[in-house]
Tab-separated table of C-alpha atoms and ligand atoms in Angstrom:
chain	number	residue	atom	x	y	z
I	27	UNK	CA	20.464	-5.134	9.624
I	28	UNK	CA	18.734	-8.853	8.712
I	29	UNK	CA	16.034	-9.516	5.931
I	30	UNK	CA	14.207	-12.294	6.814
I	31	UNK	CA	11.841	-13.577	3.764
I	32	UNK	CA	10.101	-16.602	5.700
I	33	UNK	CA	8.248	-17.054	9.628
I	34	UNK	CA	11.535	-19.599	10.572
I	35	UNK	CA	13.737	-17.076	9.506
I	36	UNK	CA	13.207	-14.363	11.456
I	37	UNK	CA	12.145	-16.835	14.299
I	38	UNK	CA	16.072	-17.769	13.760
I	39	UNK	CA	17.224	-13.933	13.949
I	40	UNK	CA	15.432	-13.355	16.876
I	41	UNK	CA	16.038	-16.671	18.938
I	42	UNK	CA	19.535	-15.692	20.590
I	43	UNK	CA	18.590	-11.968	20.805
I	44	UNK	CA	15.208	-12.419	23.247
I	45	UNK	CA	16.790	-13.345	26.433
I	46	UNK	CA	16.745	-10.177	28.791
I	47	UNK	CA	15.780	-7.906	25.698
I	48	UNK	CA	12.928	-5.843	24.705
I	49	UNK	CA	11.852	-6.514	21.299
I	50	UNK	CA	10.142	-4.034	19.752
I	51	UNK	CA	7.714	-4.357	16.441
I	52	UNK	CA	6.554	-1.759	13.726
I	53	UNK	CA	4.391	-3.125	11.529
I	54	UNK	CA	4.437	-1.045	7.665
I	55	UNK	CA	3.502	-1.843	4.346
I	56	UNK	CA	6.590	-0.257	3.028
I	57	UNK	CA	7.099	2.978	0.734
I	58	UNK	CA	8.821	5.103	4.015
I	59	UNK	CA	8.062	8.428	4.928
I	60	UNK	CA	9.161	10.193	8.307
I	61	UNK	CA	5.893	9.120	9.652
I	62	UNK	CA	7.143	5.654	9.708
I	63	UNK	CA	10.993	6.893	10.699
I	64	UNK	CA	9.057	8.202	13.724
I	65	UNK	CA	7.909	5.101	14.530
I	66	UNK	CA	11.677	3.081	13.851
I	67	UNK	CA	13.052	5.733	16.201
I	68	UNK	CA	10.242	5.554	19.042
I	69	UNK	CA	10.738	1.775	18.683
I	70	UNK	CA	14.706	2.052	19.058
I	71	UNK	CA	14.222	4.342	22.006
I	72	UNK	CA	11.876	2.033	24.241
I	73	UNK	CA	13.900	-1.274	22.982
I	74	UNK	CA	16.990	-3.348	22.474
I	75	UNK	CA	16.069	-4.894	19.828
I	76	UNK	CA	14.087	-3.439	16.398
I	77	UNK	CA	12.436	-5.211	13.987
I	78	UNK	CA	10.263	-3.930	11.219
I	79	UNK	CA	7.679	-5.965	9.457
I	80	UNK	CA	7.876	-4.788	5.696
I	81	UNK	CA	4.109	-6.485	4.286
I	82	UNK	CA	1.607	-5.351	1.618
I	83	UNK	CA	-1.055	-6.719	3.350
I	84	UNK	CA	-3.694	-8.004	0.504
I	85	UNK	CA	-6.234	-8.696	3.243
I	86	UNK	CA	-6.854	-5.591	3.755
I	87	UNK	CA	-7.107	-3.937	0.300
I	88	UNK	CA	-9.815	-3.828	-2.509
I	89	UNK	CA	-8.256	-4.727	-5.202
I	90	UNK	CA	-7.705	-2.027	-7.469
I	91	UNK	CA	-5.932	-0.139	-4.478
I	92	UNK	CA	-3.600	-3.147	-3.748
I	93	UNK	CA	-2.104	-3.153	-7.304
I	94	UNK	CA	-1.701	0.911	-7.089
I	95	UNK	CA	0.226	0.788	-4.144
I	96	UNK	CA	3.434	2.263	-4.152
I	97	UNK	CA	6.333	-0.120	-3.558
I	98	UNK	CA	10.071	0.229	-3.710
I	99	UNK	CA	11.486	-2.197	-0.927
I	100	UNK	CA	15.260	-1.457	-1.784
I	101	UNK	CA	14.747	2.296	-0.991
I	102	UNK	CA	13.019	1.460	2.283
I	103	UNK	CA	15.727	-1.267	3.315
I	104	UNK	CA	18.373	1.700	3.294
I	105	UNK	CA	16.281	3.958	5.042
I	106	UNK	CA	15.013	1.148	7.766
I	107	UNK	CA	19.027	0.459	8.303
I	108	UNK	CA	19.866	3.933	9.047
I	109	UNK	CA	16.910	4.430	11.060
I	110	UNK	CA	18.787	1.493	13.485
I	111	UNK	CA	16.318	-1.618	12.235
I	112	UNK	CA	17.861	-4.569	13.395
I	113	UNK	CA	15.711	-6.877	11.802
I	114	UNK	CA	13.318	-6.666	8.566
I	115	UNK	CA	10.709	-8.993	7.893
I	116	UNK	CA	9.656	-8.533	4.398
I	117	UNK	CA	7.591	-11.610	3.179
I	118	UNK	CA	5.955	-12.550	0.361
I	119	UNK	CA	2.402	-13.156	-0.123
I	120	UNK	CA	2.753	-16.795	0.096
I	121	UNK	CA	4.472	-16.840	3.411
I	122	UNK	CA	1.465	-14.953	5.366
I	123	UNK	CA	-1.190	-16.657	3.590
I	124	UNK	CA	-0.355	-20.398	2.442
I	125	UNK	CA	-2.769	-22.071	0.229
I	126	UNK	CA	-5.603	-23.385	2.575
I	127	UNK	CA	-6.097	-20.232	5.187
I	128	UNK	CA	-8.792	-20.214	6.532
I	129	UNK	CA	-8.290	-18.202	9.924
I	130	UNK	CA	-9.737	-14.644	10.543
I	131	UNK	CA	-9.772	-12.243	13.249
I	132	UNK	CA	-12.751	-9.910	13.624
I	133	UNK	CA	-12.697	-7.275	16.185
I	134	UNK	CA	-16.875	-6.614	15.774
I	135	UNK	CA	-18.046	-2.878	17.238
I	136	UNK	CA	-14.605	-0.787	16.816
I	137	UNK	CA	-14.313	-1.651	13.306
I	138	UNK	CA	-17.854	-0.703	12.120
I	139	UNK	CA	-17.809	2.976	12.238
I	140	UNK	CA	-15.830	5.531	10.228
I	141	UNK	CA	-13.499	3.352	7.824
I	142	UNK	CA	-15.757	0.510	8.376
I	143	UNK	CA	-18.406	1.982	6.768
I	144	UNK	CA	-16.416	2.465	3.665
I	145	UNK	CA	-13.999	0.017	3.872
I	146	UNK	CA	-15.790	-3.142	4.556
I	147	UNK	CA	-12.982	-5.966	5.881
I	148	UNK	CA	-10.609	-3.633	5.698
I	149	UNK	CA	-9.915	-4.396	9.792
I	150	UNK	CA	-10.569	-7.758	9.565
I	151	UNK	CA	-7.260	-7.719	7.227
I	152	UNK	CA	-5.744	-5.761	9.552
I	153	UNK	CA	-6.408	-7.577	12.768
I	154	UNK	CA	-6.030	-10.286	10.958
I	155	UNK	CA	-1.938	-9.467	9.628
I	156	UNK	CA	-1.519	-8.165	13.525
I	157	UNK	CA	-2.298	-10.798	15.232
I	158	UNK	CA	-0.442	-13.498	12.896
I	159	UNK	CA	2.855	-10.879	13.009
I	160	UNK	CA	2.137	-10.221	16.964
I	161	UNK	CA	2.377	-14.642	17.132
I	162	UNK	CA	5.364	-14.557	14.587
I	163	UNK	CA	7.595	-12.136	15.890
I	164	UNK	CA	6.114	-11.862	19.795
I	165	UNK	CA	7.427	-8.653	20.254
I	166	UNK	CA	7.405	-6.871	23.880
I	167	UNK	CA	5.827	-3.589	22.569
I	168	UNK	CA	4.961	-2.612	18.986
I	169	UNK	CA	4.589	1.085	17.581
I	170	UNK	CA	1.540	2.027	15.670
I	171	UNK	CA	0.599	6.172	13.925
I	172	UNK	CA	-1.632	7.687	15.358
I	173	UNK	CA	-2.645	8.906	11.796
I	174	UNK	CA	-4.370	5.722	11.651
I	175	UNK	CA	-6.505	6.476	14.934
I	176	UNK	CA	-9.110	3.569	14.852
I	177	UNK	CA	-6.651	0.843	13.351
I	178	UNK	CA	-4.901	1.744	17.140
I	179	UNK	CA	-8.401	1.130	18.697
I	180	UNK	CA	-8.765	-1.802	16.412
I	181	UNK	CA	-5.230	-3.825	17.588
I	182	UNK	CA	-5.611	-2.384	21.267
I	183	UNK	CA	-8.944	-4.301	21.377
I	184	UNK	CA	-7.699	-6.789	19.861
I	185	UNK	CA	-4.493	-6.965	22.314
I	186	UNK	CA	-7.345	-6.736	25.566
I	187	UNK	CA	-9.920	-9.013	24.146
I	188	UNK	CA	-7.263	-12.073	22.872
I	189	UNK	CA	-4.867	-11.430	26.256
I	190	UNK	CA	-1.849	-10.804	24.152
I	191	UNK	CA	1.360	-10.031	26.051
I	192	UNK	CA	2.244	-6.942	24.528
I	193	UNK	CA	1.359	-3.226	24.640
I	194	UNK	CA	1.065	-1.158	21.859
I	195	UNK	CA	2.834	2.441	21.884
I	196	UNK	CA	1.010	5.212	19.811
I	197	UNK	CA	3.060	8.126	17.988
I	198	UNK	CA	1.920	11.167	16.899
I	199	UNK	CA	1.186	12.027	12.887
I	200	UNK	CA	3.804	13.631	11.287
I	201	UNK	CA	3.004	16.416	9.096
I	202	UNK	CA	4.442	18.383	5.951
I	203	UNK	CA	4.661	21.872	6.124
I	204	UNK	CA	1.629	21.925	4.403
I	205	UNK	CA	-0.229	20.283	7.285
I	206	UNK	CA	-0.999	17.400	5.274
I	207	UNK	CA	-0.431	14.013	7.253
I	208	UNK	CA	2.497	12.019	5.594
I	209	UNK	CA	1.028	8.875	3.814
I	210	UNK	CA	2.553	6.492	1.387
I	211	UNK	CA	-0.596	7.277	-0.508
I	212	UNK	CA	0.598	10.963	-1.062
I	213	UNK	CA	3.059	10.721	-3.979
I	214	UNK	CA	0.141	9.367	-6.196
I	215	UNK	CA	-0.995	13.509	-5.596
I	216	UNK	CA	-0.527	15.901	-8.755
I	217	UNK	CA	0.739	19.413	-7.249
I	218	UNK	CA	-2.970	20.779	-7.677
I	219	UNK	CA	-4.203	18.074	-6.215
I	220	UNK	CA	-1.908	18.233	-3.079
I	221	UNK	CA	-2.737	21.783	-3.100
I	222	UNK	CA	-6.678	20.599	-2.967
I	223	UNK	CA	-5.773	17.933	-0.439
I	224	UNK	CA	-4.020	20.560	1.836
I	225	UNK	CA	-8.071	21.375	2.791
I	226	UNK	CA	-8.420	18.212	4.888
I	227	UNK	CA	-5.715	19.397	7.594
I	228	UNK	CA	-7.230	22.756	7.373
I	229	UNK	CA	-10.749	21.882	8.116
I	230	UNK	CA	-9.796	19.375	11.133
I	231	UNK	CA	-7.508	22.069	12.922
I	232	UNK	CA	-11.275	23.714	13.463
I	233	UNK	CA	-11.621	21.152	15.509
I	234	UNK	CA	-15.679	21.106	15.105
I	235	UNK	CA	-17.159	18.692	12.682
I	236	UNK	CA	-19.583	20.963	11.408
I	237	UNK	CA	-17.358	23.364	10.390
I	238	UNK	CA	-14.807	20.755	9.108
I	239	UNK	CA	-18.154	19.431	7.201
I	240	UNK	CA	-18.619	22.874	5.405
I	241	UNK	CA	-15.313	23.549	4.326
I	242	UNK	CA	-14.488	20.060	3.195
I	243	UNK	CA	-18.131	19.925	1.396
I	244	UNK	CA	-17.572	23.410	-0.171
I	245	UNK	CA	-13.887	22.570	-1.604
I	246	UNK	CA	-13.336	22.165	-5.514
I	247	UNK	CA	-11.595	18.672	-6.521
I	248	UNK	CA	-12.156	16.653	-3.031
I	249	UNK	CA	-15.039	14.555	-2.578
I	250	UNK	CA	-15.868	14.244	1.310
I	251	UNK	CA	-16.463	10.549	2.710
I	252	UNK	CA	-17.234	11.760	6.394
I	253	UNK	CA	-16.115	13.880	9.039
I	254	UNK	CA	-17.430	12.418	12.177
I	255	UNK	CA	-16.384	12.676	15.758
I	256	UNK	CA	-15.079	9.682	17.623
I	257	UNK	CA	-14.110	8.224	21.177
I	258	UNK	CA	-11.935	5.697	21.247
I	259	UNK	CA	-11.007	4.528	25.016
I	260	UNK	CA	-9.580	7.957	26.131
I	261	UNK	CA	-9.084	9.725	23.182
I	262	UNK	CA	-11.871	11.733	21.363
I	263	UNK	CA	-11.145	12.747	17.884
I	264	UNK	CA	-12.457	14.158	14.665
I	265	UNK	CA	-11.812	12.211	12.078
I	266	UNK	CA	-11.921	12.372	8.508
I	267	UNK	CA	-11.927	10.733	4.707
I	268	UNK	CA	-11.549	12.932	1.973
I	269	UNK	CA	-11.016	11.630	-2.307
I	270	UNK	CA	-8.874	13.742	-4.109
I	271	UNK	CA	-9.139	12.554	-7.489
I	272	UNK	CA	-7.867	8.508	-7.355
I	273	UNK	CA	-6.610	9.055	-3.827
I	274	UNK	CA	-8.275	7.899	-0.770
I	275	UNK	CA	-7.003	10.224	2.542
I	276	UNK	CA	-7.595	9.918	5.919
I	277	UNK	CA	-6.611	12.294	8.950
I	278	UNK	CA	-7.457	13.404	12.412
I	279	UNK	CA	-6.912	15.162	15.265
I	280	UNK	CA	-7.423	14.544	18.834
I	281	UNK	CA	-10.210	16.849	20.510
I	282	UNK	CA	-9.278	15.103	23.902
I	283	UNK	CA	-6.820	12.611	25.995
I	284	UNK	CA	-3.523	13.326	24.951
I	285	UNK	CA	-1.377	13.211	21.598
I	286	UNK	CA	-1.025	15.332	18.738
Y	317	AMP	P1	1.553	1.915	6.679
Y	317	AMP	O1	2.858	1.500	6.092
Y	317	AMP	O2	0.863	3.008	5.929
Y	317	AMP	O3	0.659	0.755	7.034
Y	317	AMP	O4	1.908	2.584	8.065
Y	317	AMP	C1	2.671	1.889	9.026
Y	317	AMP	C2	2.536	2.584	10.347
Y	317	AMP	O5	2.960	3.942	10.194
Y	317	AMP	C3	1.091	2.631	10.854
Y	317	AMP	O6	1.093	2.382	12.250
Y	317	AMP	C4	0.673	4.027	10.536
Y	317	AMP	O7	-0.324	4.527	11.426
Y	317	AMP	C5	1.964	4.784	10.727
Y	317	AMP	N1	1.926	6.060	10.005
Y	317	AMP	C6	1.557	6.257	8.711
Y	317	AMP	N2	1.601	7.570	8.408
Y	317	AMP	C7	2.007	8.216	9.524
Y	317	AMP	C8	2.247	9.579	9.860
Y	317	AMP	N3	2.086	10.562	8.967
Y	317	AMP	N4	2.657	9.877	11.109
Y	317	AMP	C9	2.836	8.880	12.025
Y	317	AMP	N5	2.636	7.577	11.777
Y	317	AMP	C10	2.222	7.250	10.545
């Protein structure tokens, strides 16, 4: 497996390997779980060639959350090479945004509701990373979660809108046995408070907002951003953000068109 810090390096790595190959992109901010092994292995499946983009994306952050969040890129470097990776771009700040950017992406009516309410500029971060790593690495298919359901509506707009030549593959959350959705976000969770947390899983499987609404509402230690219903092209889901004590969570579940 390569580590490639800068754009011309992994532009280098990936030179002799494109001819007659699919390359395949996952995009992660790091701190592995199986939710992102998921994606490595759904990517190594569908293509001959892997890479992994390995990017704390500031753009996307408030401030306060980008300095909290968890890091620990030699850990995920072992785990992305036995996982199959062939390629890691991991680079710094610097490299994504030189002094004197000044180019944004906004994809306008997808990224309004649910996290856009609360997260304002959160997706234009996001598209924004996407698009640059889409033109960096110009991968044949890249792998997004499903756990973030309207960042996938987000880039797929984005993909439709821009005429990118790629398609974007969507794989299913992966759980603990406690239901809750794997997220880097999780290890900042005292035991009582995963216990709390376990609530948000609970109250989606009703699949019904209202009721997801009650229960969440009614629960000790969580305070409840929204539960709201959603479509997004095919896919109807409930969808939900939850605070359990300094942690932000999000999860949902698809009410209709496919996936888990
Ligand atoms: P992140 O590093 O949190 O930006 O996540 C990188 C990718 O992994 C995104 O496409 C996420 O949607 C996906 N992902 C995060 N958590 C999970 C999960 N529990 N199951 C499946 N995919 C996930």
């Amino acid at each position: 497996m390569r580590v490639a810090r800068t754009i011309e390096a992994v532009r280098a790595e990936l030179a002799p390997r494109r001819t007659g190959r699919t390359i395949g992109l996952v995009p992660t901010m790091g701190a592995y779980h199986d939710g992102h092994l998921a994606l490595f292995d759904a990517a190594r499946q569908a293509c001959d060639v892997v890479v992994a983009s390995l990017f704390v994306n500031p753009a996307q952050f408030a401030a306060a959350d980008l300095a909290s969040y968890p890091r620990d890129e030699g850990r995920d470097l072992e785990l992305a090479r036995a996982r199959g990776v062939d390629v890691v771009f991991a680079p710094p700040v610097e490299e994504i945004y030189p002094p004197g950017f000044q180019t944004w992406v906004e994809v306008e009516e997808v990224s309004r509701e649910l996290e856009g309410v609360h997260r304002p500029g959160h997706f234009r971060g996001v598209a924004t990373v996407c698009l640059k790593l889409f033109a960096i690495v110009r991968p044949d298919l890249a792998f997004f979660g499903q756990k973030d359901a309207q960042q996938v509506a987000v880039v797929k707009q984005l993909v439709r809108d821009l005429a990118l030549e790629l398609e974007i593959r969507v794989v299913p959350t992966v759980r603990d046995a406690d239901g809750l959705a794997l997220s880097s976000r999780n290890v900042h969770l005292s035991p009582a408070e995963r216990a709390v947390a376990a609530a948000l899983p609970r109250a989606l499987a009703t699949r019904s907002a209202e009721r997801a609404r009650q229960l969440l509402a009614a629960q000790d230690g969580l305070e409840l951003e929204y539960v709201e219903e959603a479509r997004f092209d095919e896919r109807r889901i409930l969808a939900a953000a939850v605070r359990v004590g300094s942690t932000r969570l999000i999860d949902n579940v698809v009410l209709e068109g496919g996936l888990s």
